[in-house]
CSV table of C-alpha atoms in Angstrom, one decimal:
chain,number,residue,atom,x,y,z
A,181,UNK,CA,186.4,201.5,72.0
A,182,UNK,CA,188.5,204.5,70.3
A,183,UNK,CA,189.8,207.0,73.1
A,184,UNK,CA,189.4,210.8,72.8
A,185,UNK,CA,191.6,212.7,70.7
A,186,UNK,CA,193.2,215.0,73.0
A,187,UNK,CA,196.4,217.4,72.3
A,188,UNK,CA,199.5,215.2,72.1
A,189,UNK,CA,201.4,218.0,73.6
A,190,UNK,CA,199.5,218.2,76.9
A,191,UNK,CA,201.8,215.1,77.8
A,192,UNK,CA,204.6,217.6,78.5
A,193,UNK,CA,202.8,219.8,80.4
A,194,UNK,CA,203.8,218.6,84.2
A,195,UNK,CA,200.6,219.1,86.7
A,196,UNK,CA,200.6,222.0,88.4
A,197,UNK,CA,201.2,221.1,92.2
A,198,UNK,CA,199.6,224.4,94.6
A,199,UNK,CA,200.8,224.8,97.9
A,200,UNK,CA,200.4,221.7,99.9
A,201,UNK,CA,197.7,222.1,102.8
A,202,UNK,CA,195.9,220.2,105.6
A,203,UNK,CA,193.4,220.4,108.0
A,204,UNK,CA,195.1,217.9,110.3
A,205,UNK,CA,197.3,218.7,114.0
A,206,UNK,CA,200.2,218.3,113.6
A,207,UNK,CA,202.0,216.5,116.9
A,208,UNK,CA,203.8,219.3,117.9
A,209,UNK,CA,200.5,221.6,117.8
A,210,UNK,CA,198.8,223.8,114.7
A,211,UNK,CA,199.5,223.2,111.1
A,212,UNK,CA,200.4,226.2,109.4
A,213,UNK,CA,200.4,226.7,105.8
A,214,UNK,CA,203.6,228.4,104.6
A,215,UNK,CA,203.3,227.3,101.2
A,216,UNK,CA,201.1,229.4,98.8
A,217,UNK,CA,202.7,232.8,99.3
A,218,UNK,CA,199.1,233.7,100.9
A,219,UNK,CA,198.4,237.3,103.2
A,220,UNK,CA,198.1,235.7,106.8
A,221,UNK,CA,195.6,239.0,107.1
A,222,UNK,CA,191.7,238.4,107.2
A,223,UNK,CA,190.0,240.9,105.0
A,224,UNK,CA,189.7,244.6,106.0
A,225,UNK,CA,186.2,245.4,107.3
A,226,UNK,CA,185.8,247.8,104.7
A,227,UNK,CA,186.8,245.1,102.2
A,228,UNK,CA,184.8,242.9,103.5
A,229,UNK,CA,181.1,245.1,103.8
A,230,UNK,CA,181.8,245.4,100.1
A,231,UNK,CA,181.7,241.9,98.9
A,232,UNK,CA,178.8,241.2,101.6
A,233,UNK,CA,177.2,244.5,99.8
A,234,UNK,CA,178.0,242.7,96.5
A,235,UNK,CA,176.3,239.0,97.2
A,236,UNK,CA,172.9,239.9,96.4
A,237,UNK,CA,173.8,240.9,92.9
A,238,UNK,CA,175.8,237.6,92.4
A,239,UNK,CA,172.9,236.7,89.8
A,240,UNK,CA,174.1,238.7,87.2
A,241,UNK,CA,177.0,238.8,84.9
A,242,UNK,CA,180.1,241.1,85.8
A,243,UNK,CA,180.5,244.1,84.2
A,244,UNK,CA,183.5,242.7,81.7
A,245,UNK,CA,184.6,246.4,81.8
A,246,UNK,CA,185.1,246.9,85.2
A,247,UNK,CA,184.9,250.2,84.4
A,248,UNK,CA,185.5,250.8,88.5
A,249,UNK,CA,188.2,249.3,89.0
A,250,UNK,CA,190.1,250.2,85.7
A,251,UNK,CA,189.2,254.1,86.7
A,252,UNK,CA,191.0,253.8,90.2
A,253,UNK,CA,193.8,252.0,88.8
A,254,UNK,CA,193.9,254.5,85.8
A,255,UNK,CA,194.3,257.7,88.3
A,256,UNK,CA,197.2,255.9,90.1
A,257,UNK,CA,199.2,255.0,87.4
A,258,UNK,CA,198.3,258.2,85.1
A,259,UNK,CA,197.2,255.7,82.1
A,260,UNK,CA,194.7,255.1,80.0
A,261,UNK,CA,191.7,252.8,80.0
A,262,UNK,CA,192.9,251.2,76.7
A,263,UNK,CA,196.1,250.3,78.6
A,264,UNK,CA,194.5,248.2,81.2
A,265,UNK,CA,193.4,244.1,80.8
A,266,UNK,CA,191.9,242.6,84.0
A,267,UNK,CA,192.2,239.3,84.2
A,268,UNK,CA,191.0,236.0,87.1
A,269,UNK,CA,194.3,236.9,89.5
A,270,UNK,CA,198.0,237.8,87.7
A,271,UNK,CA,198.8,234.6,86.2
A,272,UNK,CA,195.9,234.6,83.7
A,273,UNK,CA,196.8,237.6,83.1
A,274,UNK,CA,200.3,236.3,82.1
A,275,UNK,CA,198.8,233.1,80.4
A,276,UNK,CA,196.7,236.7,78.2
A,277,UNK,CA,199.9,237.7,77.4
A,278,UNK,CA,201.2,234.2,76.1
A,279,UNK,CA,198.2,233.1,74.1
A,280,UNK,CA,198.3,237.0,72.5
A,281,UNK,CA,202.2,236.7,71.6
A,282,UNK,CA,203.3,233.3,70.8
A,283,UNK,CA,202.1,230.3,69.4
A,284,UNK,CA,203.4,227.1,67.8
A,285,UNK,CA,207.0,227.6,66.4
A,286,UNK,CA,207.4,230.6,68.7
A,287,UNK,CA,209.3,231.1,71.9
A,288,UNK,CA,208.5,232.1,75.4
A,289,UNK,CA,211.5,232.9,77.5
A,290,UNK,CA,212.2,233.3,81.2
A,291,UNK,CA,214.3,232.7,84.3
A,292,UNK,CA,214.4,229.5,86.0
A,293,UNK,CA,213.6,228.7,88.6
A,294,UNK,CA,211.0,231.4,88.8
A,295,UNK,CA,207.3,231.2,88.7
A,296,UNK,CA,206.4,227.5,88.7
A,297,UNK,CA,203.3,228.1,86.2
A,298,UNK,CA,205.4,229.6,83.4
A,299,UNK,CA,206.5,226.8,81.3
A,300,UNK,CA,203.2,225.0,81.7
A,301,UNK,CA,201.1,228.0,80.7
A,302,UNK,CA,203.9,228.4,77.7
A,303,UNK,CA,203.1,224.8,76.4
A,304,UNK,CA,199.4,225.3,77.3
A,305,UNK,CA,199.8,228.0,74.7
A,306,UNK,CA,201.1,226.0,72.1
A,307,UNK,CA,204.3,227.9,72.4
A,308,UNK,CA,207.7,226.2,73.3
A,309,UNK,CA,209.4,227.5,77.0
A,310,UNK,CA,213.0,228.6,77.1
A,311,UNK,CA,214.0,228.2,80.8
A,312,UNK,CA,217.2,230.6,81.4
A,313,UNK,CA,218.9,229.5,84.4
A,314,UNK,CA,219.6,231.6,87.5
A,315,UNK,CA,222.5,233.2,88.6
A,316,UNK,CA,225.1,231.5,91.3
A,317,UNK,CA,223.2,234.2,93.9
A,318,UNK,CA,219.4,232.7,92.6
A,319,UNK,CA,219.2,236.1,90.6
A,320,UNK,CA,217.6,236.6,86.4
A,321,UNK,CA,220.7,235.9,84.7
A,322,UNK,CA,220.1,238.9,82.5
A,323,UNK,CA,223.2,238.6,79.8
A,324,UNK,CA,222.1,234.9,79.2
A,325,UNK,CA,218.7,236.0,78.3
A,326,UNK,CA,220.1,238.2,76.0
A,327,UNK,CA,221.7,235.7,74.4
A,328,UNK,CA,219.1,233.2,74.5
A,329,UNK,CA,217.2,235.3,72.4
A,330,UNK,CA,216.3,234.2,69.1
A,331,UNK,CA,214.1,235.3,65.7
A,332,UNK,CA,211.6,232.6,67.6
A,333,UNK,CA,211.6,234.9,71.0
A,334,UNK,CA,208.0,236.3,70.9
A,335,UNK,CA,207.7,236.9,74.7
A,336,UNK,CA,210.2,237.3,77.5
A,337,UNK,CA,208.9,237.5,81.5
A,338,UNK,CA,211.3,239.3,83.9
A,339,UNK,CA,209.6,238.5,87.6
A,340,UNK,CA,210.9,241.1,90.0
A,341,UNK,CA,210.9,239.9,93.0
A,342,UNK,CA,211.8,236.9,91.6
A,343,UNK,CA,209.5,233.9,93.1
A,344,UNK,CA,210.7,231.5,94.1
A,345,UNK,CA,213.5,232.9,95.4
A,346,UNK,CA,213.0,236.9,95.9
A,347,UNK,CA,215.8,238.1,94.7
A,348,UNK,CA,215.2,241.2,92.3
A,349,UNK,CA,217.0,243.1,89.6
A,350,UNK,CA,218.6,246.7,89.3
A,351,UNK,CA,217.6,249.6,87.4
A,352,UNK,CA,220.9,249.8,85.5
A,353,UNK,CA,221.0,245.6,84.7
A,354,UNK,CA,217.3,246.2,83.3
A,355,UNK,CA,217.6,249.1,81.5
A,356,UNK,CA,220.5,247.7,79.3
A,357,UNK,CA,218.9,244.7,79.0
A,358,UNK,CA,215.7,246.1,77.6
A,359,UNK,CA,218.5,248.7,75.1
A,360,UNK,CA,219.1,245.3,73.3
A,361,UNK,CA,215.8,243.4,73.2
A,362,UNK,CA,214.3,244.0,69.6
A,363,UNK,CA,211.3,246.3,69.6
A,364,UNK,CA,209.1,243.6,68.3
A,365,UNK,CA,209.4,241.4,71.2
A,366,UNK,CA,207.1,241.4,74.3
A,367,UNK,CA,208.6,242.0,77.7
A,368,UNK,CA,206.6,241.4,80.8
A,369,UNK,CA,207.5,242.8,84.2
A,370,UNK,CA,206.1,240.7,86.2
A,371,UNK,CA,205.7,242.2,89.7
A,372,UNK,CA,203.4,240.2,91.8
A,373,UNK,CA,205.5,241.1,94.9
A,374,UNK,CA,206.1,244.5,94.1
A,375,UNK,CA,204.3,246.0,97.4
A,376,UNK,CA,207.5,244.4,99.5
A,377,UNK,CA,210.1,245.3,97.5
A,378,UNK,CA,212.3,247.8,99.6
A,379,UNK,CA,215.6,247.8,96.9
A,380,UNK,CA,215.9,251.1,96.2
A,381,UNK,CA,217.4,251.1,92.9
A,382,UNK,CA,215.1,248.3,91.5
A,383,UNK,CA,213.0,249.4,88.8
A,384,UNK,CA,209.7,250.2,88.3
A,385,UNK,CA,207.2,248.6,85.9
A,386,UNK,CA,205.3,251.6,84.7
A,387,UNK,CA,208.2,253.6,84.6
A,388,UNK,CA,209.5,251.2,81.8
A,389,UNK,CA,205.8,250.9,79.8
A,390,UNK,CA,206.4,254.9,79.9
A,391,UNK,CA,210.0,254.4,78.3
A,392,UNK,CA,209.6,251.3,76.0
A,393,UNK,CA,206.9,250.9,73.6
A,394,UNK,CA,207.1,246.9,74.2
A,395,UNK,CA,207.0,246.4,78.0
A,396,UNK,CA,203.8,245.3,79.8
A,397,UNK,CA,203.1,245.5,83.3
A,398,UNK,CA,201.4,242.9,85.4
A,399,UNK,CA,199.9,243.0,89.0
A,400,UNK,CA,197.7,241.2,91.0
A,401,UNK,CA,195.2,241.8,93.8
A,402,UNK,CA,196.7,238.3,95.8
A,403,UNK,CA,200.0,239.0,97.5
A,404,UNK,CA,199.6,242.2,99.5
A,405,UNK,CA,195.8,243.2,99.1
A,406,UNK,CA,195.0,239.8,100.3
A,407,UNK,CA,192.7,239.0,98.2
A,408,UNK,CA,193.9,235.1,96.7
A,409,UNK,CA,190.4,233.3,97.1
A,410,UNK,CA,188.7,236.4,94.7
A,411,UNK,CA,191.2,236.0,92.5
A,412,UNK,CA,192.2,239.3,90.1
A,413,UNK,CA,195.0,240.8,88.5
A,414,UNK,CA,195.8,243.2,85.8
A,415,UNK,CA,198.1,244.5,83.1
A,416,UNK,CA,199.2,247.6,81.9
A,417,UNK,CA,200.2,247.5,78.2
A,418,UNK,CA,200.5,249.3,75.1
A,419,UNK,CA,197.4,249.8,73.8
A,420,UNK,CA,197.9,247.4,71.0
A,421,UNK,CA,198.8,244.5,72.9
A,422,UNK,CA,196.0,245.2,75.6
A,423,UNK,CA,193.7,244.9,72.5
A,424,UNK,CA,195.1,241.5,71.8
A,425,UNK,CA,194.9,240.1,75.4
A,426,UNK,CA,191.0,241.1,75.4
A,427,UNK,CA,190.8,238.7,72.8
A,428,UNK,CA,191.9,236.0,74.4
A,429,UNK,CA,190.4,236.9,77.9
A,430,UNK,CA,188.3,234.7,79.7
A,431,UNK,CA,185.0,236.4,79.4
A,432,UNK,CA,183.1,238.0,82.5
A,433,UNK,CA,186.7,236.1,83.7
A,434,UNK,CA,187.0,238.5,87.3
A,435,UNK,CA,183.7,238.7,89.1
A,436,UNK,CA,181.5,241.4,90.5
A,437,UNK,CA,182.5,240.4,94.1
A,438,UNK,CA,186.2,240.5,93.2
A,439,UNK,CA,185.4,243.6,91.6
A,440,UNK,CA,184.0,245.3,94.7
A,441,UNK,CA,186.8,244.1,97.0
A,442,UNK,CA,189.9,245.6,94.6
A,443,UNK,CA,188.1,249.2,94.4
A,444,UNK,CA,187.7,248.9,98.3
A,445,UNK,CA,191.1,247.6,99.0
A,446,UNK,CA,192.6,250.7,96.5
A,447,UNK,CA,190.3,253.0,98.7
A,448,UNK,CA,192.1,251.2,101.6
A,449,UNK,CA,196.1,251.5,100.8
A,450,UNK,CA,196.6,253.3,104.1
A,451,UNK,CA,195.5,250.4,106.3
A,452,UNK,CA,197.2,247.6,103.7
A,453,UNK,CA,200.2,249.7,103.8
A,454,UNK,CA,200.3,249.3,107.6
A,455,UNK,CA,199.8,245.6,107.0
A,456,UNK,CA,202.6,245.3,104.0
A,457,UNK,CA,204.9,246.6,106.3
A,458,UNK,CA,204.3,244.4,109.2
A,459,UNK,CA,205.1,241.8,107.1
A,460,UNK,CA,208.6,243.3,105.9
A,461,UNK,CA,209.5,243.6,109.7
A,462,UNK,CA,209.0,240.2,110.3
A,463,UNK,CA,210.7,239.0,106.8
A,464,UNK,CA,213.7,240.6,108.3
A,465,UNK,CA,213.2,239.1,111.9
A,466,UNK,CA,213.1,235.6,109.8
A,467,UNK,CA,216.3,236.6,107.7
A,468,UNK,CA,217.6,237.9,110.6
A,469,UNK,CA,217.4,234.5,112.7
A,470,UNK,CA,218.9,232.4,109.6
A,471,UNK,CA,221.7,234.6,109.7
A,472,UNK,CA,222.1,234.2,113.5
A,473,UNK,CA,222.7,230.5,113.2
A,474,UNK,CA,225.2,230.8,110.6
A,475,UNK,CA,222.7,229.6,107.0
A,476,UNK,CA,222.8,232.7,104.9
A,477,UNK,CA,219.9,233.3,102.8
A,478,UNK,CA,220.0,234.9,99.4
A,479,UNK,CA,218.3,238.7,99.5
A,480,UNK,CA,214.2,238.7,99.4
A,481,UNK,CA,212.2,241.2,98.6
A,482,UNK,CA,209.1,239.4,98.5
A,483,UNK,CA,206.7,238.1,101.4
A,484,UNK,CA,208.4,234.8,101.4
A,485,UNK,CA,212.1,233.8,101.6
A,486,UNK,CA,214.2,231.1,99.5
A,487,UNK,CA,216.2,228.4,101.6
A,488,UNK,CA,218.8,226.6,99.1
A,489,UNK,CA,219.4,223.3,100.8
A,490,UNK,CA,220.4,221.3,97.8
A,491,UNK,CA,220.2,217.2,98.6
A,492,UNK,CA,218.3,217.9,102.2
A,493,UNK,CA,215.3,220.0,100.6
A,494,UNK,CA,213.0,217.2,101.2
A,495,UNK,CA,214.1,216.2,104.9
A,496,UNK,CA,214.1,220.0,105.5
A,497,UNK,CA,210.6,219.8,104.5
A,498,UNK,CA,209.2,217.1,106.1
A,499,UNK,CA,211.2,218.3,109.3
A,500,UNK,CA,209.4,221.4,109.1
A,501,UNK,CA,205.9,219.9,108.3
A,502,UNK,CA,206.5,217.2,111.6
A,503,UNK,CA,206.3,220.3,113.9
A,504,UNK,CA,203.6,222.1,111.4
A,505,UNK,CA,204.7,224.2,108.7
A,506,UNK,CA,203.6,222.7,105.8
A,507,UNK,CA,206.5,224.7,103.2
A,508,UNK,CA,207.2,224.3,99.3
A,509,UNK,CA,209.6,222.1,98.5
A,510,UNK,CA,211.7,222.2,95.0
A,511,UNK,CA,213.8,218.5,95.3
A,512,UNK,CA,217.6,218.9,95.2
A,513,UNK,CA,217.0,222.9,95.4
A,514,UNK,CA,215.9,224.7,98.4
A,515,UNK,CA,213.0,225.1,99.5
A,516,UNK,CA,210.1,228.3,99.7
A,517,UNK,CA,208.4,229.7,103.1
A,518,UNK,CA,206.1,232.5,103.1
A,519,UNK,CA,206.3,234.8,106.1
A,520,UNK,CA,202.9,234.6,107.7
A,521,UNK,CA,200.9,235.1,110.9
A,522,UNK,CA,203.5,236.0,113.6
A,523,UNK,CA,202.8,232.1,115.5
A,524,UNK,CA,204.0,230.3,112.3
A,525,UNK,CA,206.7,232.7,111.8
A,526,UNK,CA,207.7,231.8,115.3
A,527,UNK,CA,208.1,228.3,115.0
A,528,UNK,CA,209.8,228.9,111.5
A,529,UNK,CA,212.4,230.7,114.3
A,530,UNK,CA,212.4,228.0,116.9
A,531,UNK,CA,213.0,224.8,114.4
A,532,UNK,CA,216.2,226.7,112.7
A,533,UNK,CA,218.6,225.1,115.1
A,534,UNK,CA,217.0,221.5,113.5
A,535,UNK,CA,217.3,222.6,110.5
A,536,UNK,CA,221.2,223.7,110.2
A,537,UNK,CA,221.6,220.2,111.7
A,538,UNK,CA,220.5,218.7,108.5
A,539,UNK,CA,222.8,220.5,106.4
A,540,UNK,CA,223.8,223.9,106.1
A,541,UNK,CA,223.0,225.4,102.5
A,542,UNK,CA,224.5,226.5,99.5
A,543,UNK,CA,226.2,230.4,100.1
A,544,UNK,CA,223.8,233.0,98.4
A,545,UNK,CA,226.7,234.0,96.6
């Protein structure tokens, strides 16, 4: 019997592997998943009477417009409706931005590590992924990307705070950057974890869509609003490319509930603010701790932090997951905890004794 006829290149597309997660004890007590960058925060209430206010309509399409949501996020960022693309959470949004850009022949650059998704959704594209790698200090290496660049270079995604390792990128470093890109090439600021950025000279996305006419923006709803499982994100382009990445949207791709819950959590910023900020105070507790027992951690500005542990990632890990905290693991590299509810966090505290024991990691820089 003949087999399908599938893509040949979807061979070299590696599975995507989420955040590992159980509903298990462990020995030592709870299991906490520290994995998946998630808000430890249950929805606001008044997030939450929306999308119950919502379910009964769950019978019908979405509007694809979102003519709601696009209006709040409009006012705040003084832009128009042709400038904003929703998409199902940031990184379709990004694979929009791919599929709009680049195709077979062309090139897709970015820092690595970063995002984990990039290079698949670059191949997934058709497009070929140019991985840059990261600074000794785990930051973009933003003079290699430069020179990386080629006449194939249709795309390149600058994620600041960098996941996984949280390290971001200057004003100054961007801005030249960006004076030597060619106008006819895509760049993406990719700011999932922009809420918990406290640098002070890091730059903002929208401040570069104002100043160059090829910069897009992208966002999501996940990190800080809390709301992963709804799944919703956006980008702010030039009105050109936004065109393009409606064309290759999903269609009715965000839902009506999702819809609700992003205009209630943008009418909620106080209270979220509140909650963002909780979870910088204990990021720094965390850091703080590390530090304490003598591993020194590379700067994070994110809602997670970057351990580099080179050859003892994966004891680190399964150490960790043994007393509960189930963390992402990179092999040979370091590995990723998110700074969660304050219990998890604890333990994250308790076990770093153990964990200098295994090996103490690379310098940050």
């Amino acid at each position: 019997m003949s087999e399908l006829r599938l893509r040949e290149d979807l061979s070299a597309i590696p599975d995507y592997k989420p955040g590992k997660t159980t509903t298990q004890s462990a020995p030592t007590g709870p299991v906490f998943k520290v994995s998946s960058n998630e808000n430890p925060y249950p929805p606001l209430p008044s997030v939450a009477s929306a999308i119950a206010d919502r379910i009964t309509h769950i019978n019908r399409y979405p509007e694809t417009a979102a003519t709601a949501v696009v209006a709040l996020l409009c006012e705040r960022f003084q832009v128009s409706p042709v400038n904003i693309v929703l998409g199902s959470g940031s990184v379709e949004v990004v694979s929009q931005l791919m599929r709009a850009t680049a195709g077979e022949g062309d090139e897709v650059m970015f820092a690595w590590r970063s995002f984990e998704a990039y290079p698949m959704l670059v191949r997934a594209a058709g497009a070929t992924p140019v991985a840059v790698p990261l600074t000794a200090d785990h930051r973009h290496d933003l003079d290699a990307m430069r020179a990386a660049i080629t006449p194939r270079t249709r795309l390149i995604l600058v994620c600041n705070p960098n996941n996984p390792t949280g390290t971001t990128i200057g004003e100054d470093e961007l801005t030249a950057f960006l004076d030597t890109v060619p106008a006819d090439i895509t760049v993406v600021i990719d700011e999932a974890y922009v809420h918990f950025n406290e640098r002070t000279d890091s730059p903002s996305g929208i401040e570069y869509f104002r100043r160059y006419p090829n910069v897009a923006v992208a966002h999501t709803f996940s990190k800080a609003y809390g709301l992963a499982g709804l799944r919703i994100g956006y980008a702010i382009a030039p009105e050109r490319l936004a065109n393009a990445l409606r064309k290759v949207a999903i269609p009715f791709g965000v839902t009506d509930l999702a819809q609700a819950a992003a205009v209630a959590s943008l009418h909620a910023e106080g209270e979220l603010s509140a909650r963002v900020a909780d979870l910088i105070a204990e990021r720094e507790r965390v850091v703080g701790a590390f530090q304490d027992a003598g591993l020194d951690l590379p700067e994070t500005q994110a809602n997670f932090i970057w351990v580099p542990f080179g050859d003892a990632t994966t004891a680190a890990a399964e150490l960790l997951e043994s007393h509960g905290l189930l963390v992402r693991p990179f092999a040979g590299e370091g590995f990723r905890v998110t700074i969660a509810e304050r219990e998890a966090n604890d333990l994250l505290v308790r076990l770093i004794p153990e964990l200098a024991a295994l090996r103490t990691p690379v310098a940050a820089g």
